[in-house]
mmCIF file of N, CA, C and O in Angstrom:
data_model
loop_
_atom_site.group_PDB
_atom_site.id
_atom_site.type_symbol
_atom_site.label_atom_id
_atom_site.label_comp_id
_atom_site.label_asym_id
_atom_site.label_seq_id
_atom_site.Cartn_x
_atom_site.Cartn_y
_atom_site.Cartn_z
ATOM 1 N N UNK J 1 4.666 14.513 1.295
ATOM 2 C CA UNK J 1 5.422 13.008 1.275
ATOM 3 C C UNK J 1 4.575 12.184 1.962
ATOM 4 O O UNK J 1 4.121 12.496 3.288
ATOM 5 N N UNK J 2 4.483 11.028 1.623
ATOM 6 C CA UNK J 2 3.668 9.994 2.281
ATOM 7 C C UNK J 2 4.694 8.890 2.468
ATOM 8 O O UNK J 2 5.307 8.075 2.033
ATOM 9 N N UNK J 3 4.583 8.241 4.173
ATOM 10 C CA UNK J 3 5.367 6.784 4.064
ATOM 11 C C UNK J 3 4.308 5.707 3.725
ATOM 12 O O UNK J 3 3.082 5.709 3.741
ATOM 13 N N UNK J 4 4.932 4.881 3.359
ATOM 14 C CA UNK J 4 4.253 3.602 2.531
ATOM 15 C C UNK J 4 4.808 2.692 3.007
ATOM 16 O O UNK J 4 5.901 2.252 3.060
ATOM 17 N N UNK J 5 4.257 1.295 4.070
ATOM 18 C CA UNK J 5 4.712 0.477 4.435
ATOM 19 C C UNK J 5 4.479 -0.948 3.947
ATOM 20 O O UNK J 5 2.860 -0.985 3.444
ATOM 21 N N UNK J 6 5.047 -1.791 3.839
ATOM 22 C CA UNK J 6 4.802 -3.121 3.089
ATOM 23 C C UNK J 6 5.404 -4.182 4.352
ATOM 24 O O UNK J 6 6.231 -4.125 4.798
ATOM 25 N N UNK J 7 4.365 -5.286 4.187
ATOM 26 C CA UNK J 7 4.232 -6.339 5.276
ATOM 27 C C UNK J 7 4.441 -7.610 4.319
ATOM 28 O O UNK J 7 3.609 -7.760 3.379
ATOM 29 N N UNK J 8 5.194 -8.922 5.330
ATOM 30 C CA UNK J 8 4.706 -10.154 4.731
ATOM 31 C C UNK J 8 5.492 -9.979 3.347
ATOM 32 O O UNK J 8 6.531 -9.619 2.891
ATOM 33 N N UNK J 9 4.757 -11.059 2.609
ATOM 34 C CA UNK J 9 5.325 -11.338 1.116
ATOM 35 C C UNK J 9 5.260 -10.023 0.472
ATOM 36 O O UNK J 9 6.062 -10.138 -0.643
ATOM 37 N N UNK J 10 4.450 -9.088 0.774
ATOM 38 C CA UNK J 10 4.304 -7.741 -0.188
ATOM 39 C C UNK J 10 5.852 -7.259 -0.158
ATOM 40 O O UNK J 10 6.251 -6.604 -1.044
ATOM 41 N N UNK J 11 6.478 -7.027 1.130
ATOM 42 C CA UNK J 11 7.721 -6.629 1.265
ATOM 43 C C UNK J 11 8.568 -7.166 0.550
ATOM 44 O O UNK J 11 9.749 -6.626 0.094
ATOM 45 N N UNK J 12 8.318 -8.642 0.804
ATOM 46 C CA UNK J 12 9.613 -9.345 -0.185
ATOM 47 C C UNK J 12 9.424 -9.222 -1.658
ATOM 48 O O UNK J 12 10.606 -8.985 -2.210
ATOM 49 N N UNK J 13 8.244 -9.104 -2.116
ATOM 50 C CA UNK J 13 8.118 -8.808 -3.975
ATOM 51 C C UNK J 13 8.436 -7.645 -3.956
ATOM 52 O O UNK J 13 9.107 -7.325 -4.974
ATOM 53 N N UNK J 14 8.398 -6.490 -3.090
ATOM 54 C CA UNK J 14 8.916 -5.293 -3.576
ATOM 55 C C UNK J 14 10.444 -5.134 -3.303
ATOM 56 O O UNK J 14 11.048 -4.110 -3.971
ATOM 57 N N UNK J 15 10.868 -5.670 -2.243
ATOM 58 C CA UNK J 15 12.377 -5.819 -1.971
ATOM 59 C C UNK J 15 12.510 -4.660 -0.904
ATOM 60 O O UNK J 15 13.558 -4.163 -0.759
ATOM 61 N N UNK J 16 11.506 -3.862 0.083
ATOM 62 C CA UNK J 16 11.594 -2.725 0.777
ATOM 63 C C UNK J 16 10.293 -3.072 1.779
ATOM 64 O O UNK J 16 9.244 -3.386 1.407
ATOM 65 N N UNK J 17 10.784 -2.586 2.880
ATOM 66 C CA UNK J 17 9.679 -2.637 4.034
ATOM 67 C C UNK J 17 9.002 -0.922 3.999
ATOM 68 O O UNK J 17 7.978 -1.214 4.643
ATOM 69 N N UNK J 18 9.509 -0.230 3.305
ATOM 70 C CA UNK J 18 8.909 1.238 3.425
ATOM 71 C C UNK J 18 9.871 2.097 2.299
ATOM 72 O O UNK J 18 10.788 1.716 2.101
ATOM 73 N N UNK J 19 8.844 2.873 1.755
ATOM 74 C CA UNK J 19 9.460 3.848 1.135
ATOM 75 C C UNK J 19 8.422 5.242 1.060
ATOM 76 O O UNK J 19 7.496 5.156 1.667
ATOM 77 N N UNK J 20 9.400 6.594 0.987
ATOM 78 C CA UNK J 20 8.402 7.567 1.054
ATOM 79 C C UNK J 20 7.996 7.887 -0.246
ATOM 80 O O UNK J 20 8.598 7.997 -1.842
ATOM 81 N N UNK J 21 6.829 8.483 -0.607
ATOM 82 C CA UNK J 21 6.094 8.521 -1.897
ATOM 83 C C UNK J 21 5.510 9.808 -2.202
ATOM 84 O O UNK J 21 4.895 10.373 -1.294
ATOM 85 N N UNK J 22 5.748 10.663 -2.828
ATOM 86 C CA UNK J 22 5.544 11.774 -3.448
ATOM 87 C C UNK J 22 4.015 11.299 -4.389
ATOM 88 O O UNK J 22 4.009 10.966 -5.467
ATOM 89 N N UNK J 23 2.465 11.841 -3.713
ATOM 90 C CA UNK J 23 1.842 11.399 -4.627
ATOM 91 C C UNK J 23 0.584 12.570 -4.330
ATOM 92 O O UNK J 23 0.608 13.072 -3.460
ATOM 93 N N UNK J 24 -0.362 12.324 -5.466
ATOM 94 C CA UNK J 24 -1.448 13.353 -5.379
ATOM 95 C C UNK J 24 -2.619 12.140 -5.793
ATOM 96 O O UNK J 24 -3.567 12.705 -5.820
ATOM 97 N N UNK J 25 -2.606 11.107 -5.155
ATOM 98 C CA UNK J 25 -3.585 10.205 -5.489
ATOM 99 C C UNK J 25 -4.842 10.477 -4.694
ATOM 100 O O UNK J 25 -4.640 10.731 -3.850
ATOM 101 N N UNK J 26 -5.987 10.563 -4.919
ATOM 102 C CA UNK J 26 -6.960 11.111 -4.666
ATOM 103 C C UNK J 26 -7.663 9.678 -3.491
ATOM 104 O O UNK J 26 -8.391 9.888 -2.509
ATOM 105 N N UNK J 27 -7.628 8.489 -3.944
ATOM 106 C CA UNK J 27 -7.757 7.360 -3.298
ATOM 107 C C UNK J 27 -6.841 6.299 -3.131
ATOM 108 O O UNK J 27 -5.765 6.293 -3.946
ATOM 109 N N UNK J 28 -6.692 5.597 -2.297
ATOM 110 C CA UNK J 28 -6.140 4.119 -2.113
ATOM 111 C C UNK J 28 -5.826 3.691 -3.533
ATOM 112 O O UNK J 28 -5.043 3.176 -3.560
ATOM 113 N N UNK J 29 -7.031 3.519 -3.794
ATOM 114 C CA UNK J 29 -6.782 2.555 -5.311
ATOM 115 C C UNK J 29 -6.102 3.307 -6.176
ATOM 116 O O UNK J 29 -5.246 2.877 -6.944
ATOM 117 N N UNK J 30 -6.119 4.697 -6.577
ATOM 118 C CA UNK J 30 -5.320 5.474 -7.471
ATOM 119 C C UNK J 30 -4.063 5.488 -6.947
ATOM 120 O O UNK J 30 -2.903 5.232 -7.668
ATOM 121 N N UNK J 31 -3.250 5.138 -5.726
ATOM 122 C CA UNK J 31 -2.181 5.039 -5.296
ATOM 123 C C UNK J 31 -1.739 3.792 -5.352
ATOM 124 O O UNK J 31 -0.434 3.732 -5.765
ATOM 125 N N UNK J 32 -2.456 2.589 -5.397
ATOM 126 C CA UNK J 32 -2.214 1.326 -6.074
ATOM 127 C C UNK J 32 -1.681 1.582 -7.404
ATOM 128 O O UNK J 32 -0.561 0.574 -7.621
ATOM 129 N N UNK J 33 -2.501 2.216 -7.944
ATOM 130 C CA UNK J 33 -1.911 2.010 -9.598
ATOM 131 C C UNK J 33 -0.965 2.780 -9.778
ATOM 132 O O UNK J 33 0.278 2.544 -10.570
ATOM 133 N N UNK J 34 -0.564 3.982 -8.886
ATOM 134 C CA UNK J 34 0.739 4.592 -9.048
ATOM 135 C C UNK J 34 1.982 3.784 -8.699
ATOM 136 O O UNK J 34 3.081 3.701 -9.248
ATOM 137 N N UNK J 35 1.550 2.723 -7.598
ATOM 138 C CA UNK J 35 2.710 2.200 -7.197
ATOM 139 C C UNK J 35 3.046 0.975 -8.109
ATOM 140 O O UNK J 35 4.336 0.741 -8.177
ATOM 141 N N UNK J 36 2.020 0.155 -8.578
ATOM 142 C CA UNK J 36 2.147 -0.626 -9.587
ATOM 143 C C UNK J 36 3.223 -0.184 -10.790
ATOM 144 O O UNK J 36 3.984 -1.141 -11.258
ATOM 145 N N UNK J 37 3.045 0.881 -10.930
ATOM 146 C CA UNK J 37 4.006 1.506 -12.268
ATOM 147 C C UNK J 37 5.481 1.764 -11.610
ATOM 148 O O UNK J 37 6.399 1.975 -12.659
ATOM 149 N N UNK J 38 5.531 1.560 -10.372
ATOM 150 C CA UNK J 38 7.074 2.180 -9.671
ATOM 151 C C UNK J 38 8.053 0.850 -10.243
ATOM 152 O O UNK J 38 9.213 1.090 -10.331
ATOM 153 N N UNK J 39 7.812 -0.284 -10.249
ATOM 154 C CA UNK J 39 8.539 -1.316 -10.534
ATOM 155 C C UNK J 39 7.945 -2.986 -11.017
ATOM 156 O O UNK J 39 6.977 -2.907 -10.549
ATOM 157 N N UNK J 40 8.842 -3.815 -11.353
ATOM 158 C CA UNK J 40 8.111 -5.006 -11.473
ATOM 159 C C UNK J 40 7.650 -5.843 -10.020
ATOM 160 O O UNK J 40 6.765 -6.442 -10.046
ATOM 161 N N UNK J 41 8.524 -5.597 -9.329
ATOM 162 C CA UNK J 41 8.209 -5.809 -7.986
ATOM 163 C C UNK J 41 6.791 -5.452 -7.296
ATOM 164 O O UNK J 41 6.234 -5.990 -6.752
ATOM 165 N N UNK J 42 6.606 -4.026 -7.667
ATOM 166 C CA UNK J 42 5.217 -3.647 -6.988
ATOM 167 C C UNK J 42 4.167 -3.944 -7.773
ATOM 168 O O UNK J 42 3.155 -4.201 -7.330
ATOM 169 N N UNK J 43 4.491 -4.245 -9.080
ATOM 170 C CA UNK J 43 3.263 -4.526 -10.235
ATOM 171 C C UNK J 43 3.001 -6.023 -9.371
ATOM 172 O O UNK J 43 1.641 -6.757 -9.380
ATOM 173 N N UNK J 44 3.923 -6.980 -9.212
ATOM 174 C CA UNK J 44 3.550 -8.524 -9.006
ATOM 175 C C UNK J 44 3.012 -8.282 -7.279
ATOM 176 O O UNK J 44 1.876 -8.929 -7.291
ATOM 177 N N UNK J 45 3.364 -7.269 -6.375
ATOM 178 C CA UNK J 45 2.990 -7.371 -5.206
ATOM 179 C C UNK J 45 1.178 -7.061 -5.205
ATOM 180 O O UNK J 45 0.656 -7.325 -4.445
ATOM 181 N N UNK J 46 0.984 -6.078 -6.218
ATOM 182 C CA UNK J 46 -0.214 -5.697 -6.124
ATOM 183 C C UNK J 46 -1.322 -6.211 -7.281
ATOM 184 O O UNK J 46 -2.251 -6.164 -7.876
ATOM 185 N N UNK J 47 -1.022 -7.438 -7.541
ATOM 186 C CA UNK J 47 -1.621 -8.345 -9.034
ATOM 187 C C UNK J 47 -2.704 -8.635 -8.573
ATOM 188 O O UNK J 47 -3.638 -8.783 -9.256
ATOM 189 N N UNK J 48 -2.846 -9.121 -7.342
ATOM 190 C CA UNK J 48 -4.104 -9.826 -6.716
ATOM 191 C C UNK J 48 -4.682 -9.153 -5.661
ATOM 192 O O UNK J 48 -4.053 -9.208 -4.608
ATOM 193 N N UNK J 49 -5.385 -7.957 -5.659
ATOM 194 C CA UNK J 49 -5.835 -7.227 -4.792
ATOM 195 C C UNK J 49 -6.920 -7.759 -3.525
ATOM 196 O O UNK J 49 -6.777 -7.365 -2.605
ATOM 197 N N UNK J 50 -7.339 -8.695 -4.202
ATOM 198 C CA UNK J 50 -8.053 -9.675 -3.131
ATOM 199 C C UNK J 50 -7.584 -10.066 -1.944
ATOM 200 O O UNK J 50 -7.872 -10.419 -0.755
ATOM 201 N N UNK J 51 -5.880 -10.280 -2.180
ATOM 202 C CA UNK J 51 -5.135 -10.780 -1.262
ATOM 203 C C UNK J 51 -4.110 -9.850 -0.303
ATOM 204 O O UNK J 51 -3.251 -9.944 0.319
ATOM 205 N N UNK J 52 -4.754 -8.379 -0.694
ATOM 206 C CA UNK J 52 -4.145 -7.251 -0.004
ATOM 207 C C UNK J 52 -5.281 -6.650 0.890
ATOM 208 O O UNK J 52 -6.115 -6.203 0.278
ATOM 209 N N UNK J 53 -4.816 -6.511 1.955
ATOM 210 C CA UNK J 53 -5.553 -5.480 2.758
ATOM 211 C C UNK J 53 -4.384 -4.193 3.027
ATOM 212 O O UNK J 53 -3.503 -4.115 2.756
ATOM 213 N N UNK J 54 -5.298 -3.026 3.383
ATOM 214 C CA UNK J 54 -4.792 -1.661 3.689
ATOM 215 C C UNK J 54 -5.003 -1.005 4.822
ATOM 216 O O UNK J 54 -6.254 -1.293 5.417
ATOM 217 N N UNK J 55 -4.076 0.350 5.376
ATOM 218 C CA UNK J 55 -4.581 0.729 6.381
ATOM 219 C C UNK J 55 -4.121 1.944 6.003
ATOM 220 O O UNK J 55 -3.019 2.542 5.422
ATOM 221 N N UNK J 56 -5.031 3.039 6.507
ATOM 222 C CA UNK J 56 -4.606 4.565 6.083
ATOM 223 C C UNK J 56 -4.149 5.449 7.478
ATOM 224 O O UNK J 56 -5.387 5.151 8.386
ATOM 225 N N UNK J 57 -3.148 5.537 7.921
ATOM 226 C CA UNK J 57 -2.774 6.403 9.173
ATOM 227 C C UNK J 57 -3.584 5.352 10.258
ATOM 228 O O UNK J 57 -4.195 5.732 11.273
ATOM 229 N N UNK J 58 -3.142 4.215 10.180
ATOM 230 C CA UNK J 58 -3.495 3.244 10.933
ATOM 231 C C UNK J 58 -5.087 2.536 11.416
ATOM 232 O O UNK J 58 -5.077 1.958 12.311
ATOM 233 N N UNK J 59 -5.643 3.063 10.433
ATOM 234 C CA UNK J 59 -6.884 2.595 10.373
ATOM 235 C C UNK J 59 -7.414 2.071 9.298
ATOM 236 O O UNK J 59 -7.060 2.343 8.029
ATOM 237 N N UNK J 60 -7.730 0.429 9.349
ATOM 238 C CA UNK J 60 -8.282 -0.297 8.394
ATOM 239 C C UNK J 60 -8.943 0.485 7.007
ATOM 240 O O UNK J 60 -9.810 1.486 7.308
ATOM 241 N N UNK J 61 -8.695 0.195 6.133
ATOM 242 C CA UNK J 61 -9.374 1.152 4.955
ATOM 243 C C UNK J 61 -9.667 0.121 3.794
ATOM 244 O O UNK J 61 -8.802 -0.698 3.383
ATOM 245 N N UNK J 62 -10.590 0.318 2.700
ATOM 246 C CA UNK J 62 -10.935 -0.233 1.711
ATOM 247 C C UNK J 62 -10.080 0.490 0.571
ATOM 248 O O UNK J 62 -10.051 1.792 0.840
ATOM 249 N N UNK J 63 -10.233 0.024 -0.568
ATOM 250 C CA UNK J 63 -9.623 0.807 -1.860
ATOM 251 C C UNK J 63 -10.241 2.088 -2.326
ATOM 252 O O UNK J 63 -9.253 2.864 -2.961
ATOM 253 N N UNK J 64 -11.644 2.307 -1.847
ATOM 254 C CA UNK J 64 -12.159 3.477 -2.512
ATOM 255 C C UNK J 64 -11.972 4.736 -1.344
ATOM 256 O O UNK J 64 -12.355 5.429 -1.555
ATOM 257 N N UNK J 65 -10.988 4.189 -0.300
ATOM 258 C CA UNK J 65 -11.039 5.069 0.703
ATOM 259 C C UNK J 65 -10.258 6.366 0.138
ATOM 260 O O UNK J 65 -9.403 6.419 -0.420
ATOM 261 N N UNK J 66 -10.665 7.654 0.435
ATOM 262 C CA UNK J 66 -9.931 8.679 0.358
ATOM 263 C C UNK J 66 -8.830 8.684 1.009
ATOM 264 O O UNK J 66 -8.517 8.407 2.055
ATOM 265 N N UNK J 67 -7.608 9.598 0.424
ATOM 266 C CA UNK J 67 -6.228 9.686 0.968
ATOM 267 C C UNK J 67 -6.270 11.128 1.784
ATOM 268 O O UNK J 67 -5.647 11.316 2.942
ATOM 269 N N UNK J 68 -6.816 11.922 1.066
ATOM 270 C CA UNK J 68 -6.705 13.279 1.701
ATOM 271 C C UNK J 68 -5.529 13.498 2.268
ATOM 272 O O UNK J 68 -4.611 13.753 1.446
ATOM 273 N N UNK J 69 -5.108 13.874 3.677
ATOM 274 C CA UNK J 69 -3.968 14.323 3.926
ATOM 275 C C UNK J 69 -3.172 13.082 4.961
ATOM 276 O O UNK J 69 -2.407 13.287 5.764
ATOM 277 N N UNK J 70 -3.408 11.905 4.317
ATOM 278 C CA UNK J 70 -2.772 10.904 4.832
ATOM 279 C C UNK J 70 -1.419 11.021 4.813
ATOM 280 O O UNK J 70 -0.615 11.617 4.234
ATOM 281 N N UNK J 71 -0.584 10.548 6.117
ATOM 282 C CA UNK J 71 0.541 10.452 6.500
ATOM 283 C C UNK J 71 1.324 9.376 6.037
ATOM 284 O O UNK J 71 2.727 8.807 5.570
ATOM 285 N N UNK J 72 0.782 8.122 6.258
ATOM 286 C CA UNK J 72 0.915 6.780 6.220
ATOM 287 C C UNK J 72 -0.131 5.628 5.504
ATOM 288 O O UNK J 72 -1.161 5.867 5.920
ATOM 289 N N UNK J 73 0.508 5.016 4.643
ATOM 290 C CA UNK J 73 -0.656 3.942 4.229
ATOM 291 C C UNK J 73 0.187 2.540 4.594
ATOM 292 O O UNK J 73 1.828 2.716 4.137
ATOM 293 N N UNK J 74 -0.496 1.483 4.798
ATOM 294 C CA UNK J 74 0.365 0.334 5.377
ATOM 295 C C UNK J 74 -0.546 -0.611 3.870
ATOM 296 O O UNK J 74 -1.681 -0.756 3.997
ATOM 297 N N UNK J 75 0.203 -1.950 3.898
ATOM 298 C CA UNK J 75 -0.153 -2.536 2.665
ATOM 299 C C UNK J 75 -0.134 -4.274 3.732
ATOM 300 O O UNK J 75 1.589 -4.161 3.768
ATOM 301 N N UNK J 76 -0.629 -5.260 3.808
ATOM 302 C CA UNK J 76 -0.361 -6.457 4.269
ATOM 303 C C UNK J 76 -1.061 -7.475 3.613
ATOM 304 O O UNK J 76 -2.577 -6.960 3.230
ATOM 305 N N UNK J 77 -0.962 -8.298 4.071
ATOM 306 C CA UNK J 77 -2.115 -9.625 3.664
ATOM 307 C C UNK J 77 -3.358 -9.907 4.669
ATOM 308 O O UNK J 77 -3.009 -9.338 5.582
ATOM 309 N N UNK J 78 -4.097 -10.564 3.972
ATOM 310 C CA UNK J 78 -5.243 -10.755 5.321
ATOM 311 C C UNK J 78 -4.589 -11.306 6.261
ATOM 312 O O UNK J 78 -3.922 -12.339 6.381
ATOM 313 N N UNK J 79 -5.350 -11.370 7.578
ATOM 314 C CA UNK J 79 -4.649 -11.628 8.898
ATOM 315 C C UNK J 79 -5.819 -12.988 9.074
ATOM 316 O O UNK J 79 -6.629 -12.716 8.918
ATOM 317 N N UNK J 80 -4.864 -13.931 9.460
ATOM 318 C CA UNK J 80 -5.636 -14.856 9.932
ATOM 319 C C UNK J 80 -5.234 -15.974 11.424
ATOM 320 O O UNK J 80 -4.401 -14.819 11.603
ATOM 321 N N UNK J 81 -6.017 -16.356 11.955
ATOM 322 C CA UNK J 81 -5.910 -16.513 13.154
ATOM 323 C C UNK J 81 -6.861 -17.728 13.802
ATOM 324 O O UNK J 81 -7.730 -18.249 13.049
ATOM 325 N N UNK J 82 -6.550 -18.475 14.842
ATOM 326 C CA UNK J 82 -7.218 -19.539 15.364
ATOM 327 C C UNK J 82 -8.195 -18.936 16.331
ATOM 328 O O UNK J 82 -8.381 -18.238 17.139
#
């Protein structure tokens, strides 16, 4: 079981800040595809992946990152600052 966290507008579109997911996805991209199929809100949240960043076990990760034995994945918008 993996904990998936959603922040900012991703949380709003999905309607939850976190969920526990049973997955055998080998990569972050494969997990995103599984999540897209869960609901209309998930599909909307992951519609434009250029606007989504991710972390696997609190380490920034690209979509081709392997999940292996990951316990937590977080999705969030790009961080901006001044």
